[in-house]
JSON list of C-alpha atoms in Angstrom, two decimals:
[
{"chain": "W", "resi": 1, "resn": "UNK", "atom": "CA", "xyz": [152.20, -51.13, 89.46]},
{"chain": "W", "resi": 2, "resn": "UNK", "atom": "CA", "xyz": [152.97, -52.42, 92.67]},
{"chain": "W", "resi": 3, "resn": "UNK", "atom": "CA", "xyz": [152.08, -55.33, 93.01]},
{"chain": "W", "resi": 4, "resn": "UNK", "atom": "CA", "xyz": [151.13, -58.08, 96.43]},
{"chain": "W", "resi": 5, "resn": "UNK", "atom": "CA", "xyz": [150.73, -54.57, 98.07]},
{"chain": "W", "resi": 6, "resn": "UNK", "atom": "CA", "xyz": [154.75, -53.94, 97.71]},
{"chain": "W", "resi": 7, "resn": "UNK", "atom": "CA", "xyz": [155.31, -57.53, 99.16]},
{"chain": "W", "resi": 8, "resn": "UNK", "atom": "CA", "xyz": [157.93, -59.83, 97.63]},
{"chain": "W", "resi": 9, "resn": "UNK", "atom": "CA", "xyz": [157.04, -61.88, 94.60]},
{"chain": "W", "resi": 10, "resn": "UNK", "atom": "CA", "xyz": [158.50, -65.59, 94.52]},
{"chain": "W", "resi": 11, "resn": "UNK", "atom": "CA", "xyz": [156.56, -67.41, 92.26]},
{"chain": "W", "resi": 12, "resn": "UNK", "atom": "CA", "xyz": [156.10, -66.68, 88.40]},
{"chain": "W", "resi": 13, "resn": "UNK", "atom": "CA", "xyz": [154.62, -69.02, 86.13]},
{"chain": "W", "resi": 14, "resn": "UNK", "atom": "CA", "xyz": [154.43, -67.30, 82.13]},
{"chain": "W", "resi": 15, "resn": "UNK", "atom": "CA", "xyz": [152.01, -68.65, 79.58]},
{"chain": "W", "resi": 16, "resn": "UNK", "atom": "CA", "xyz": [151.16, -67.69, 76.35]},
{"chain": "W", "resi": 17, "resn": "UNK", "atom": "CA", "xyz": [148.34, -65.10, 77.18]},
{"chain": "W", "resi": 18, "resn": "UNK", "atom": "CA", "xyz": [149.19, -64.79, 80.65]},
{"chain": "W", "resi": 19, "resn": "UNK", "atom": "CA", "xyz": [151.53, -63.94, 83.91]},
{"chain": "W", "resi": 20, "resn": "UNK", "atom": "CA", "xyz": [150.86, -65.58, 87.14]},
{"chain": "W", "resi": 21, "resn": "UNK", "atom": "CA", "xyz": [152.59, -64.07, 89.99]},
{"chain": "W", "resi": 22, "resn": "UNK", "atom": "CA", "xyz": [152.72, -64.90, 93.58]},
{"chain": "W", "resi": 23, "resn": "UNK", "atom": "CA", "xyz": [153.47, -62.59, 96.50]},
{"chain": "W", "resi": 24, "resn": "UNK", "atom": "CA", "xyz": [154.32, -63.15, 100.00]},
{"chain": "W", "resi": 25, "resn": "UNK", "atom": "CA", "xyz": [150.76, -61.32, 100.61]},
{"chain": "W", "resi": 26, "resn": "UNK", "atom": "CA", "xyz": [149.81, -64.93, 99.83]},
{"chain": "W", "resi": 27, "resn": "UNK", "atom": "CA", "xyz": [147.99, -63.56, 96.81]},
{"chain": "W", "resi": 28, "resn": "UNK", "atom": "CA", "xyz": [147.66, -64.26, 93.20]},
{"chain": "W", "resi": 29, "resn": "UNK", "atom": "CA", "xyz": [148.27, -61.66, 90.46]},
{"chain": "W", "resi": 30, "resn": "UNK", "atom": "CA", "xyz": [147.08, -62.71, 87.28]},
{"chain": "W", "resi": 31, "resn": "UNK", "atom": "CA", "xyz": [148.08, -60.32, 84.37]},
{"chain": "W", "resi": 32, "resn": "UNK", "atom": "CA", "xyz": [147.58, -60.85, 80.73]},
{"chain": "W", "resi": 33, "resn": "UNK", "atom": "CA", "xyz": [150.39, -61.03, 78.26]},
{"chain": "W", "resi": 34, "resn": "UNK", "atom": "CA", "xyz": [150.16, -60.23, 74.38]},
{"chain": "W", "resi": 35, "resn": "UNK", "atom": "CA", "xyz": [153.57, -61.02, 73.73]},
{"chain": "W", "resi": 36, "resn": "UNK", "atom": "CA", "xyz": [154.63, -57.18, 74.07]},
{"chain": "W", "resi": 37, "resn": "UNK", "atom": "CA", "xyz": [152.46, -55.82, 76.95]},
{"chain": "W", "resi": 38, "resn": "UNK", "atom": "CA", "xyz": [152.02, -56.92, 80.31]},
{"chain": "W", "resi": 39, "resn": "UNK", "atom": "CA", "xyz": [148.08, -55.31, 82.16]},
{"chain": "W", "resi": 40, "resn": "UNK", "atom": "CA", "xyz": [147.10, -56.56, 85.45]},
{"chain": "W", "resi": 41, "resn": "UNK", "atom": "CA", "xyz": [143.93, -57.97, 85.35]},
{"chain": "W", "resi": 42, "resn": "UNK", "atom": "CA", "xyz": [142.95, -59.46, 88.84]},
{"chain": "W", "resi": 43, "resn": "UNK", "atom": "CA", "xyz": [143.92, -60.73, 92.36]},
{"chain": "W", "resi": 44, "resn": "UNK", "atom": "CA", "xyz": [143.06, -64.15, 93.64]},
{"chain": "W", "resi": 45, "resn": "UNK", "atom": "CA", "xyz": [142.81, -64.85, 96.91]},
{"chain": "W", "resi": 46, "resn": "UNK", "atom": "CA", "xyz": [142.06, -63.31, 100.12]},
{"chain": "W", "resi": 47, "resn": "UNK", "atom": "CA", "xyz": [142.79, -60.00, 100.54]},
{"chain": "W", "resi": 48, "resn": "UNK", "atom": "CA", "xyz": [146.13, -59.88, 102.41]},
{"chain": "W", "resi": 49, "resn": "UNK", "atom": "CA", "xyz": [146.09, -58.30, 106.15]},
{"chain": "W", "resi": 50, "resn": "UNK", "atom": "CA", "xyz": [146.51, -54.93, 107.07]},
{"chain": "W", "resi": 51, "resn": "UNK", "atom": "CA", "xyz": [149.79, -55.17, 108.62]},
{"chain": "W", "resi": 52, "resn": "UNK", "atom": "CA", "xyz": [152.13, -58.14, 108.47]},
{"chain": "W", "resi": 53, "resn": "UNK", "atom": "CA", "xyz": [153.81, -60.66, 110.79]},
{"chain": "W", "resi": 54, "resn": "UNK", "atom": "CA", "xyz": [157.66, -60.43, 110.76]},
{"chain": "W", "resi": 55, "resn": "UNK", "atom": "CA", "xyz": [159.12, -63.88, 110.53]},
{"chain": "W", "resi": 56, "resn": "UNK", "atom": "CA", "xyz": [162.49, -64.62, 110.59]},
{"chain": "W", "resi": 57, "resn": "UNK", "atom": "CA", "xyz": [162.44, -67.06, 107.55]},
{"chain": "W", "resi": 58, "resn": "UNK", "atom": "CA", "xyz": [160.51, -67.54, 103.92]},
{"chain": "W", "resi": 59, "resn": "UNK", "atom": "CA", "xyz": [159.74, -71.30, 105.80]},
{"chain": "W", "resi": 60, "resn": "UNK", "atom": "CA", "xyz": [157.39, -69.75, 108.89]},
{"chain": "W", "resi": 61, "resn": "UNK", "atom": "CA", "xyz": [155.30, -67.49, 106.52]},
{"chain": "W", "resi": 62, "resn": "UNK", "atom": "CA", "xyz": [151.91, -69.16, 105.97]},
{"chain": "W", "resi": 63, "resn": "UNK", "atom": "CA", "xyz": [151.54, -66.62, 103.61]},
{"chain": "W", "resi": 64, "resn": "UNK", "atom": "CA", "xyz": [154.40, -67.11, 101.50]},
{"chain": "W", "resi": 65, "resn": "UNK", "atom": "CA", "xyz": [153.67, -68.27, 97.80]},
{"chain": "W", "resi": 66, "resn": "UNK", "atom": "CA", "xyz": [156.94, -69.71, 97.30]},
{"chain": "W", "resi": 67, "resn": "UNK", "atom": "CA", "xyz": [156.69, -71.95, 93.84]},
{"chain": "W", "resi": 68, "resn": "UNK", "atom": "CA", "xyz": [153.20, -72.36, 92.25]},
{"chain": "W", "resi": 69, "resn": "UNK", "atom": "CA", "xyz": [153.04, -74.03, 88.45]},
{"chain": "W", "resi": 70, "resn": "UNK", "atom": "CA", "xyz": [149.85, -73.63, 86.11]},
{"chain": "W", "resi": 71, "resn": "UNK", "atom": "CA", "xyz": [148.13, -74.85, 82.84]},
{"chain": "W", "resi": 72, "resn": "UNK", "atom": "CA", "xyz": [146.09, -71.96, 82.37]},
{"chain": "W", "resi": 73, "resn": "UNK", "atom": "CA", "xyz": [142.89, -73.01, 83.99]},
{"chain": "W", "resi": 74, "resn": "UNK", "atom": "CA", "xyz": [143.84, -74.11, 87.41]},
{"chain": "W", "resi": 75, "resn": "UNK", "atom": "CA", "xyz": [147.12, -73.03, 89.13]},
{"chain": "W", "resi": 76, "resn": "UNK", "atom": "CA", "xyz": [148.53, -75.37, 92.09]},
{"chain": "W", "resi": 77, "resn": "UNK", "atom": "CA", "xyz": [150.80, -72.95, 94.63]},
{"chain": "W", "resi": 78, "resn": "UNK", "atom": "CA", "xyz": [152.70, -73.75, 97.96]},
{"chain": "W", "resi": 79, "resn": "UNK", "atom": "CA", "xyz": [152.67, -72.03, 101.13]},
{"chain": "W", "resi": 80, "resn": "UNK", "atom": "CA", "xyz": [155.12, -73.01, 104.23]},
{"chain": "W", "resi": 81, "resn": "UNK", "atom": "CA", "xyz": [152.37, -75.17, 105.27]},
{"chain": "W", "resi": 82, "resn": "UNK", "atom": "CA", "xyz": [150.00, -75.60, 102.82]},
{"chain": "W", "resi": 83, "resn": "UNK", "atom": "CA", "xyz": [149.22, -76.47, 98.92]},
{"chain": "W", "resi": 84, "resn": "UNK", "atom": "CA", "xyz": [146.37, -74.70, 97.63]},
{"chain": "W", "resi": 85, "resn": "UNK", "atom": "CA", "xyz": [144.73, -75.34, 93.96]},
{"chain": "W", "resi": 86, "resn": "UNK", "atom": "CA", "xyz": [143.06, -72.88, 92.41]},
{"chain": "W", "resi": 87, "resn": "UNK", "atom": "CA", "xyz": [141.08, -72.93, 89.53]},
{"chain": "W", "resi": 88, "resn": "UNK", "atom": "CA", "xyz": [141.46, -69.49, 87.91]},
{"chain": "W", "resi": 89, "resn": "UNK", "atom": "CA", "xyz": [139.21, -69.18, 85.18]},
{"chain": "W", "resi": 90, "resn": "UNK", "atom": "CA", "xyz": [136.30, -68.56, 88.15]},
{"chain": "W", "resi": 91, "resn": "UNK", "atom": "CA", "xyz": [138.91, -67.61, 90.58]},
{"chain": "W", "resi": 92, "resn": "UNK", "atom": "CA", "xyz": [137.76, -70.01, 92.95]},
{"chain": "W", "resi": 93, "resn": "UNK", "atom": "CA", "xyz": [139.90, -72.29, 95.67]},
{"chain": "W", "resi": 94, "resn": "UNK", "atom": "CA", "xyz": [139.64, -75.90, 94.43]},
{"chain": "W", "resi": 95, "resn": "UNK", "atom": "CA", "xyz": [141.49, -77.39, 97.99]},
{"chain": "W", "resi": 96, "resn": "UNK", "atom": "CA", "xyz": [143.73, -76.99, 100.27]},
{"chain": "W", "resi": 97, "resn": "UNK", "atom": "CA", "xyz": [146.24, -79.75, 101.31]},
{"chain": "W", "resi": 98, "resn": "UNK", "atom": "CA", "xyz": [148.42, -79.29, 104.32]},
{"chain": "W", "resi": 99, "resn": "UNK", "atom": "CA", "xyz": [152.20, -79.64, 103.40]},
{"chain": "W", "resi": 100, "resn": "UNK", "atom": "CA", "xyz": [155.49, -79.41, 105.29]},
{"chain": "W", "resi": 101, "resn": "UNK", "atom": "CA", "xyz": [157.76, -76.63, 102.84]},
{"chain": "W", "resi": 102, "resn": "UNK", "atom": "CA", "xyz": [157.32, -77.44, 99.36]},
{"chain": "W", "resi": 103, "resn": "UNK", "atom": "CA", "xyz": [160.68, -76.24, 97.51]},
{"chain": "W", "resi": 104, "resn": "UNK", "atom": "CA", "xyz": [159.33, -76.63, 93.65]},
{"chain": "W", "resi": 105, "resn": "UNK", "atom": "CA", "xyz": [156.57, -78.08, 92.41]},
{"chain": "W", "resi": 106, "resn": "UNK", "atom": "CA", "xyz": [154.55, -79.15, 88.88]},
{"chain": "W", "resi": 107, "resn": "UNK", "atom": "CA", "xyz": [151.37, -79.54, 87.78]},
{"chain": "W", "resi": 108, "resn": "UNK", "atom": "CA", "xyz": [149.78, -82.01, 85.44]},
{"chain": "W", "resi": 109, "resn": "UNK", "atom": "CA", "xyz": [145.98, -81.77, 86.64]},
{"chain": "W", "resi": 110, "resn": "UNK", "atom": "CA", "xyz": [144.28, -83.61, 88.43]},
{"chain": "W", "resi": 111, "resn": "UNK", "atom": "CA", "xyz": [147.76, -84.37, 89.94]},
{"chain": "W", "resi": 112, "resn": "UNK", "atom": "CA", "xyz": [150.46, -83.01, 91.16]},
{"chain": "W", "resi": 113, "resn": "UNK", "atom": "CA", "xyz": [154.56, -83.26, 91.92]},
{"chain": "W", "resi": 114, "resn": "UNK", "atom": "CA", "xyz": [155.68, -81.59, 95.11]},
{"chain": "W", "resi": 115, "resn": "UNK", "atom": "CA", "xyz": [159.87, -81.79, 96.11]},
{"chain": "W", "resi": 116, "resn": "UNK", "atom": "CA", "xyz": [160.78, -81.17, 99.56]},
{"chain": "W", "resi": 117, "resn": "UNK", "atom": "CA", "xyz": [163.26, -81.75, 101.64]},
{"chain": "W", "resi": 118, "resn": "UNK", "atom": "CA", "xyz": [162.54, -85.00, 102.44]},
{"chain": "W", "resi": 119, "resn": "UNK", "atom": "CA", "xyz": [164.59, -86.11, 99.21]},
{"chain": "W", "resi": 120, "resn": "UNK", "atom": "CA", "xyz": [162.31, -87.73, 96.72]},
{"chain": "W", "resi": 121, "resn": "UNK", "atom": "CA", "xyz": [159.34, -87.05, 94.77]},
{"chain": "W", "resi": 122, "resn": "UNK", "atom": "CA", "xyz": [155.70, -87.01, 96.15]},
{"chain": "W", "resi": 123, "resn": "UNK", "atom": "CA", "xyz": [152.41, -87.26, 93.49]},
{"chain": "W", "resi": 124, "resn": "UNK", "atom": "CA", "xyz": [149.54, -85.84, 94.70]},
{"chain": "W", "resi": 125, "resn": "UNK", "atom": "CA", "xyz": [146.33, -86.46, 93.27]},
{"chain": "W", "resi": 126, "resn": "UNK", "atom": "CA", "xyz": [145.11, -82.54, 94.01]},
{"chain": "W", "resi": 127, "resn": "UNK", "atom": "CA", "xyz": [141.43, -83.14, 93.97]},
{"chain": "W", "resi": 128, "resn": "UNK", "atom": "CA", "xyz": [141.50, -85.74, 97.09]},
{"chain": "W", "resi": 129, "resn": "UNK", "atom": "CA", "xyz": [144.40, -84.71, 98.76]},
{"chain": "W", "resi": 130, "resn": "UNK", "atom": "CA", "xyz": [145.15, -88.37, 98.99]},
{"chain": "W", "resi": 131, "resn": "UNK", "atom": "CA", "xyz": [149.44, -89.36, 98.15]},
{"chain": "W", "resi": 132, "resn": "UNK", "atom": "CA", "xyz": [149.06, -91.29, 94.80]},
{"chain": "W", "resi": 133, "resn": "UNK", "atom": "CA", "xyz": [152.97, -92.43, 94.88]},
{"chain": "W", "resi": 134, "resn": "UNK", "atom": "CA", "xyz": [156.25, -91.73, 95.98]},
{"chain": "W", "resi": 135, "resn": "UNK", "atom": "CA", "xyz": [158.87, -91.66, 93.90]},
{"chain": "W", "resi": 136, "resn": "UNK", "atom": "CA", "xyz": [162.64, -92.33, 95.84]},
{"chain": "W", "resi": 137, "resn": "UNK", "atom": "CA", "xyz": [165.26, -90.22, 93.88]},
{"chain": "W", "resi": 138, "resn": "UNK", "atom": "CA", "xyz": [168.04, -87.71, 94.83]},
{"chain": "W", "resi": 139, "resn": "UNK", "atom": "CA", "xyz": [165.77, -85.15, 93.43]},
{"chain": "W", "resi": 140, "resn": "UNK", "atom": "CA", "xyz": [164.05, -82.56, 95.62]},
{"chain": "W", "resi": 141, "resn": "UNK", "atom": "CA", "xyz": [164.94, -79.12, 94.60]},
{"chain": "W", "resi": 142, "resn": "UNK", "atom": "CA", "xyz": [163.68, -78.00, 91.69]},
{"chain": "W", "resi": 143, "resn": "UNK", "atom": "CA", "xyz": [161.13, -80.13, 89.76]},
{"chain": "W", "resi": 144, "resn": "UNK", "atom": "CA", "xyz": [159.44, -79.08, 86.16]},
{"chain": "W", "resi": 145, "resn": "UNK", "atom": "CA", "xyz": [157.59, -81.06, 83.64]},
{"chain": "W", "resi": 146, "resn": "UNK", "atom": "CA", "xyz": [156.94, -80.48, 80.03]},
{"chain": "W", "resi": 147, "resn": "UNK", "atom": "CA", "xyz": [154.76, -82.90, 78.18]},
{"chain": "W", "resi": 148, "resn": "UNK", "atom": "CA", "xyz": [156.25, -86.04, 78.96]},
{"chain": "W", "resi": 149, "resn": "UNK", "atom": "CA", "xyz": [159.42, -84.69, 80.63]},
{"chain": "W", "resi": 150, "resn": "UNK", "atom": "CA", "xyz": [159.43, -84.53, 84.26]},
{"chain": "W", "resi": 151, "resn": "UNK", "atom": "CA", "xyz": [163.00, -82.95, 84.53]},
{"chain": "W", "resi": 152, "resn": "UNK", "atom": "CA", "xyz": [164.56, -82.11, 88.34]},
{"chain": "W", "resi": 153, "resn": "UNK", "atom": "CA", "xyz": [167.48, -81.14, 90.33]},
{"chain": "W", "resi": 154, "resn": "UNK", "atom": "CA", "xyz": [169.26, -81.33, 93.32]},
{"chain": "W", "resi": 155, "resn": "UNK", "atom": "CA", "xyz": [172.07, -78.93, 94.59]},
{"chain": "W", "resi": 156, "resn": "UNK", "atom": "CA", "xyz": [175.62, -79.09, 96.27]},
{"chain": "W", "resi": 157, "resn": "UNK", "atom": "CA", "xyz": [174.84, -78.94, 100.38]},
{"chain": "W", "resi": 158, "resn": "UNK", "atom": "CA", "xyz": [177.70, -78.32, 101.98]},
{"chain": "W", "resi": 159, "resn": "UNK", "atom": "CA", "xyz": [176.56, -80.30, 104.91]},
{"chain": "W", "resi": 160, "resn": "UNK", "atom": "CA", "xyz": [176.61, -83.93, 102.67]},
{"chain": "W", "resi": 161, "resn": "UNK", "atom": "CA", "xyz": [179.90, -84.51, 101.05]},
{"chain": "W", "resi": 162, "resn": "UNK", "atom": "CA", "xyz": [178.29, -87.28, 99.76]},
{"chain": "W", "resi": 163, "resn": "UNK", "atom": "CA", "xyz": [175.75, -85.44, 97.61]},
{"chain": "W", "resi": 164, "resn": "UNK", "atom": "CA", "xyz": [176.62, -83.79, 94.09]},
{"chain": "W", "resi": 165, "resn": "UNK", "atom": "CA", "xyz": [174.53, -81.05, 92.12]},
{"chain": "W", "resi": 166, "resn": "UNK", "atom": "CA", "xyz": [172.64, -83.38, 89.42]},
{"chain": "W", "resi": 167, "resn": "UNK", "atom": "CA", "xyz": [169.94, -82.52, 86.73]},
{"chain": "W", "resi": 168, "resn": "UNK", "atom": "CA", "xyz": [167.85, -85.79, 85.63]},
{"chain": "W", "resi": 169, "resn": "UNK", "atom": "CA", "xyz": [165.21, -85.79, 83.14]},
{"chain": "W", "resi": 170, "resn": "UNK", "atom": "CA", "xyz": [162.43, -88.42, 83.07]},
{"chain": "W", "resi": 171, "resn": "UNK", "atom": "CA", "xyz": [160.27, -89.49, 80.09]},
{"chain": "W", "resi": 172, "resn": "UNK", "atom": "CA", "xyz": [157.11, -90.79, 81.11]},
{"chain": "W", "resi": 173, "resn": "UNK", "atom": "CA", "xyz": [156.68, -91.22, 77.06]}
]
């Protein structure tokens, strides 16, 4: 099937009984999963405009879905200037937070970990909207967690000799 109306997909979150996908339609495909078969059960979201912008860059898309994370019930996703929440088991939009670029992000509801390219980490308590700490680190990315592991990284830029590719995990255990 083609998916986000032919439309690149960035974003892919996989969970036991179900595939996420995110499209630069700024769409939501939810499919289910058995372990063998993939069916496309939904779209969440508006429905994305009959003919699309041209923009030079991923970054100037408001429509973009560039990372999104999810738990199963509610599904946090990043536009170039926004983060969105979504709680998917009614398909309905929880908030919306305005963001500069979000490059990765992870969910542990009600809260939130956005990296960008500020350097550093930034929780986000996703109900309020409200900044619930900043963390200063190297990392800015790519950010994951699992359980207690909050695990990021940070690439070679050719632009900072000083700066090295690095992968640190954090145990919040």
């Amino acid at each position: 099937d083609a998916h986000h109306v032919g439309k690149e997909v960035y974003a892919v979150k996989v969970l036991p009984n179900m595939v996420i996908t995110g499209g630069c339609d700024g769409r939501l495909a939810v499919l289910s999963w058995n372990g063998e078969n993939v069916e496309f059960l939904r779209y969440i979201g508006e429905d994305p405009p009959s003919t699309f912008e041209k923009f030079d860059t991923p970054m100037e898309n408001p429509l973009h879905i560039t990372p999104l994370d999810s738990d199963g019930e509610v599904v946090l996703v990043a536009t170039s200037k926004c983060l969105k929440v979504w709680n998917i088991e009614n398909d309905t939009l929880v908030n919306t937070i305005d963001t500069d670029w979000t490059n990765s992000l992870a969910l542990s509801y009600p809260f939130g970990v956005i990296a960008q390219n500020n350097k550093g980490l930034t929780v986000l308590n996703l109900e309020t909207g409200r900044i619930v700490r900043k963390v200063r680190t190297n990392l800015f990315w790519q950010v994951a967690h699992y359980g207690p592991l909050l695990v990021g990284s940070t690439p070679t830029l050719p632009w900072e000799a000083y700066n090295r590719q690095s992968v640190t995990v954090h145990s919040f255990a």
